[in-house]
C-alpha cells in the first residue's frame, strides 16, 4: 500500500496522470462548476482503464476533489487561481490497519504534495 501512495499522491504512475490530463484538460482549464468533481473522477477512471489499471477497489479509496462551488458575484473577474487545475486535490480512505499510519494530518500533507506536483 505504500507503493500505491507513491503511485497516486507522488505521481509515480506518470502515464496515468498524463492520460488523465489529456482527458480532463478541456473542462479543467475553466473554473469548477457543480459537476466538475464528478466529471474529474469519471475522467480519472477512464484514464485508469485506458492504461490498463482495472482495479475498482482503488477508485473506492482514491477520489479527486475540488472545493465546493460558491455563488459568483456579478461582474467579478475570475483570477487565474479559479481554474479547476489549481484547486484539484486527492483524498484517500485508508483500509485497516493503514488508518494508523495515514492519519488525516498525514493525508493533508500528502495532498499538499499532490497539489504541488500536479501543478508542475
PDB file of C-alpha atoms in Angstrom:
ATOM      1  CA  UNK A   1       0.000   0.000   0.000  1.00  0.00           C
ATOM      2  CA  UNK A   2       2.940   2.345   0.431  1.00  0.00           C
ATOM      3  CA  UNK A   3       3.640   1.741  -3.264  1.00  0.00           C
ATOM      4  CA  UNK A   4       0.074   2.810  -4.090  1.00  0.00           C
ATOM      5  CA  UNK A   5       0.528   6.023  -2.079  1.00  0.00           C
ATOM      6  CA  UNK A   6       3.658   6.778  -4.104  1.00  0.00           C
ATOM      7  CA  UNK A   7       1.927   5.978  -7.393  1.00  0.00           C
ATOM      8  CA  UNK A   8      -1.033   8.267  -6.692  1.00  0.00           C
ATOM      9  CA  UNK A   9      -0.010  11.074  -4.326  1.00  0.00           C
ATOM     10  CA  UNK A  10       3.530  11.483  -5.657  1.00  0.00           C
ATOM     11  CA  UNK A  11       2.529  10.898  -9.309  1.00  0.00           C
ATOM     12  CA  UNK A  12       4.630   7.734  -9.519  1.00  0.00           C
ATOM     13  CA  UNK A  13       2.383   6.481 -12.344  1.00  0.00           C
ATOM     14  CA  UNK A  14       3.278   9.236 -14.770  1.00  0.00           C
ATOM     15  CA  UNK A  15       1.455   7.580 -17.663  1.00  0.00           C
ATOM     16  CA  UNK A  16      -1.771   7.567 -15.612  1.00  0.00           C
ATOM     17  CA  UNK A  17      -1.604  11.265 -14.862  1.00  0.00           C
ATOM     18  CA  UNK A  18      -0.524  12.189 -18.394  1.00  0.00           C
ATOM     19  CA  UNK A  19      -3.533  10.294 -19.765  1.00  0.00           C
ATOM     20  CA  UNK A  20      -5.766  11.911 -17.131  1.00  0.00           C
ATOM     21  CA  UNK A  21      -4.526  15.392 -18.059  1.00  0.00           C
ATOM     22  CA  UNK A  22      -5.231  14.717 -21.739  1.00  0.00           C
ATOM     23  CA  UNK A  23      -8.790  13.585 -20.945  1.00  0.00           C
ATOM     24  CA  UNK A  24      -9.657  16.260 -18.378  1.00  0.00           C
ATOM     25  CA  UNK A  25      -7.919  19.326 -19.782  1.00  0.00           C
ATOM     26  CA  UNK A  26     -10.966  20.507 -21.744  1.00  0.00           C
ATOM     27  CA  UNK A  27     -13.027  21.182 -18.611  1.00  0.00           C
ATOM     28  CA  UNK A  28     -10.263  21.707 -16.040  1.00  0.00           C
ATOM     29  CA  UNK A  29      -8.956  24.925 -17.635  1.00  0.00           C
ATOM     30  CA  UNK A  30     -12.147  26.702 -16.535  1.00  0.00           C
ATOM     31  CA  UNK A  31     -13.448  27.471 -13.043  1.00  0.00           C
ATOM     32  CA  UNK A  32     -15.114  24.412 -11.489  1.00  0.00           C
ATOM     33  CA  UNK A  33     -18.882  24.035 -11.634  1.00  0.00           C
ATOM     34  CA  UNK A  34     -21.186  21.906  -9.538  1.00  0.00           C
ATOM     35  CA  UNK A  35     -20.482  18.861 -11.753  1.00  0.00           C
ATOM     36  CA  UNK A  36     -16.732  19.254 -12.249  1.00  0.00           C
ATOM     37  CA  UNK A  37     -15.792  16.972  -9.349  1.00  0.00           C
ATOM     38  CA  UNK A  38     -17.965  14.204 -10.790  1.00  0.00           C
ATOM     39  CA  UNK A  39     -16.504  14.770 -14.264  1.00  0.00           C
ATOM     40  CA  UNK A  40     -12.936  14.735 -12.970  1.00  0.00           C
ATOM     41  CA  UNK A  41     -13.452  11.399 -11.208  1.00  0.00           C
ATOM     42  CA  UNK A  42     -15.013   9.916 -14.347  1.00  0.00           C
ATOM     43  CA  UNK A  43     -12.004  11.163 -16.359  1.00  0.00           C
ATOM     44  CA  UNK A  44      -9.655   9.629 -13.765  1.00  0.00           C
ATOM     45  CA  UNK A  45     -11.453   6.275 -14.016  1.00  0.00           C
ATOM     46  CA  UNK A  46     -11.244   6.464 -17.826  1.00  0.00           C
ATOM     47  CA  UNK A  47      -7.511   7.185 -17.620  1.00  0.00           C
ATOM     48  CA  UNK A  48      -7.001   4.191 -15.334  1.00  0.00           C
ATOM     49  CA  UNK A  49      -8.894   1.928 -17.735  1.00  0.00           C
ATOM     50  CA  UNK A  50      -7.080   3.344 -20.761  1.00  0.00           C
ATOM     51  CA  UNK A  51      -3.643   2.452 -19.367  1.00  0.00           C
ATOM     52  CA  UNK A  52      -4.754  -0.954 -18.115  1.00  0.00           C
ATOM     53  CA  UNK A  53      -5.422  -0.416 -14.397  1.00  0.00           C
ATOM     54  CA  UNK A  54      -8.634  -2.360 -13.805  1.00  0.00           C
ATOM     55  CA  UNK A  55      -8.648  -2.268 -10.005  1.00  0.00           C
ATOM     56  CA  UNK A  56     -12.104  -0.997  -8.964  1.00  0.00           C
ATOM     57  CA  UNK A  57     -11.033  -1.014  -5.316  1.00  0.00           C
ATOM     58  CA  UNK A  58      -8.540   1.791  -5.977  1.00  0.00           C
ATOM     59  CA  UNK A  59     -11.358   4.016  -7.217  1.00  0.00           C
ATOM     60  CA  UNK A  60     -13.208   3.456  -3.948  1.00  0.00           C
ATOM     61  CA  UNK A  61     -10.191   4.542  -1.895  1.00  0.00           C
ATOM     62  CA  UNK A  62      -8.882   7.437  -4.020  1.00  0.00           C
ATOM     63  CA  UNK A  63     -11.045  10.377  -5.105  1.00  0.00           C
ATOM     64  CA  UNK A  64     -10.023  13.545  -6.862  1.00  0.00           C
ATOM     65  CA  UNK A  65     -11.518  16.523  -5.072  1.00  0.00           C
ATOM     66  CA  UNK A  66     -12.393  20.124  -5.809  1.00  0.00           C
ATOM     67  CA  UNK A  67     -13.671  22.689  -3.331  1.00  0.00           C
ATOM     68  CA  UNK A  68     -17.404  23.285  -3.363  1.00  0.00           C
ATOM     69  CA  UNK A  69     -18.524  25.944  -5.802  1.00  0.00           C
ATOM     70  CA  UNK A  70     -19.536  29.237  -4.219  1.00  0.00           C
ATOM     71  CA  UNK A  71     -22.068  31.615  -5.702  1.00  0.00           C
ATOM     72  CA  UNK A  72     -20.338  34.021  -8.092  1.00  0.00           C
ATOM     73  CA  UNK A  73     -20.760  37.747  -7.731  1.00  0.00           C
ATOM     74  CA  UNK A  74     -21.856  39.514 -10.908  1.00  0.00           C
ATOM     75  CA  UNK A  75     -19.140  41.397 -12.771  1.00  0.00           C
ATOM     76  CA  UNK A  76     -16.368  39.857 -10.703  1.00  0.00           C
ATOM     77  CA  UNK A  77     -13.215  38.976 -12.549  1.00  0.00           C
ATOM     78  CA  UNK A  78     -12.077  35.380 -12.461  1.00  0.00           C
ATOM     79  CA  UNK A  79      -8.440  35.232 -11.348  1.00  0.00           C
ATOM     80  CA  UNK A  80      -6.173  32.504 -12.688  1.00  0.00           C
ATOM     81  CA  UNK A  81      -6.420  30.672  -9.363  1.00  0.00           C
ATOM     82  CA  UNK A  82     -10.050  29.860 -10.101  1.00  0.00           C
ATOM     83  CA  UNK A  83      -9.090  27.321 -12.761  1.00  0.00           C
ATOM     84  CA  UNK A  84     -10.046  23.838 -11.669  1.00  0.00           C
ATOM     85  CA  UNK A  85      -6.463  22.566 -12.156  1.00  0.00           C
ATOM     86  CA  UNK A  86      -5.261  24.951  -9.440  1.00  0.00           C
ATOM     87  CA  UNK A  87      -7.801  23.600  -6.950  1.00  0.00           C
ATOM     88  CA  UNK A  88      -7.519  19.866  -7.645  1.00  0.00           C
ATOM     89  CA  UNK A  89      -6.792  17.645  -4.676  1.00  0.00           C
ATOM     90  CA  UNK A  90      -6.705  13.943  -3.896  1.00  0.00           C
ATOM     91  CA  UNK A  91      -8.362  12.191  -0.977  1.00  0.00           C
ATOM     92  CA  UNK A  92      -7.657   8.692   0.269  1.00  0.00           C
ATOM     93  CA  UNK A  93      -9.668   6.465   2.580  1.00  0.00           C
ATOM     94  CA  UNK A  94      -7.172   4.001   4.079  1.00  0.00           C
ATOM     95  CA  UNK A  95      -8.110   0.419   4.858  1.00  0.00           C
ATOM     96  CA  UNK A  96      -7.436  -1.110   8.243  1.00  0.00           C
ATOM     97  CA  UNK A  97      -4.689  -1.115   9.610  1.00  0.00           C
ATOM     98  CA  UNK A  98      -3.291   1.645   7.380  1.00  0.00           C
ATOM     99  CA  UNK A  99      -5.511   4.224   9.064  1.00  0.00           C
ATOM    100  CA  UNK A 100      -2.972   4.155  11.918  1.00  0.00           C
ATOM    101  CA  UNK A 101      -0.188   5.348   9.580  1.00  0.00           C
ATOM    102  CA  UNK A 102      -2.234   7.599   7.337  1.00  0.00           C
ATOM    103  CA  UNK A 103      -3.958   9.931   9.760  1.00  0.00           C
ATOM    104  CA  UNK A 104      -5.890  12.973   8.485  1.00  0.00           C
ATOM    105  CA  UNK A 105      -2.856  15.176   9.209  1.00  0.00           C
ATOM    106  CA  UNK A 106      -0.538  12.925   7.199  1.00  0.00           C
ATOM    107  CA  UNK A 107      -3.046  12.720   4.334  1.00  0.00           C
ATOM    108  CA  UNK A 108      -3.328  16.516   4.313  1.00  0.00           C
ATOM    109  CA  UNK A 109       0.459  16.746   3.834  1.00  0.00           C
ATOM    110  CA  UNK A 110       0.347  14.169   1.035  1.00  0.00           C
ATOM    111  CA  UNK A 111      -2.453  16.180  -0.569  1.00  0.00           C
ATOM    112  CA  UNK A 112      -0.297  19.317  -0.432  1.00  0.00           C
ATOM    113  CA  UNK A 113       2.479  17.433  -2.227  1.00  0.00           C
ATOM    114  CA  UNK A 114      -0.015  16.153  -4.809  1.00  0.00           C
ATOM    115  CA  UNK A 115      -1.278  19.694  -5.478  1.00  0.00           C
ATOM    116  CA  UNK A 116       2.280  20.940  -5.964  1.00  0.00           C
ATOM    117  CA  UNK A 117       3.238  18.083  -8.294  1.00  0.00           C
ATOM    118  CA  UNK A 118       0.064  18.207 -10.414  1.00  0.00           C
ATOM    119  CA  UNK A 119       0.586  21.952 -10.907  1.00  0.00           C
ATOM    120  CA  UNK A 120       4.040  21.342 -12.353  1.00  0.00           C
TER     121      UNK A 120
END
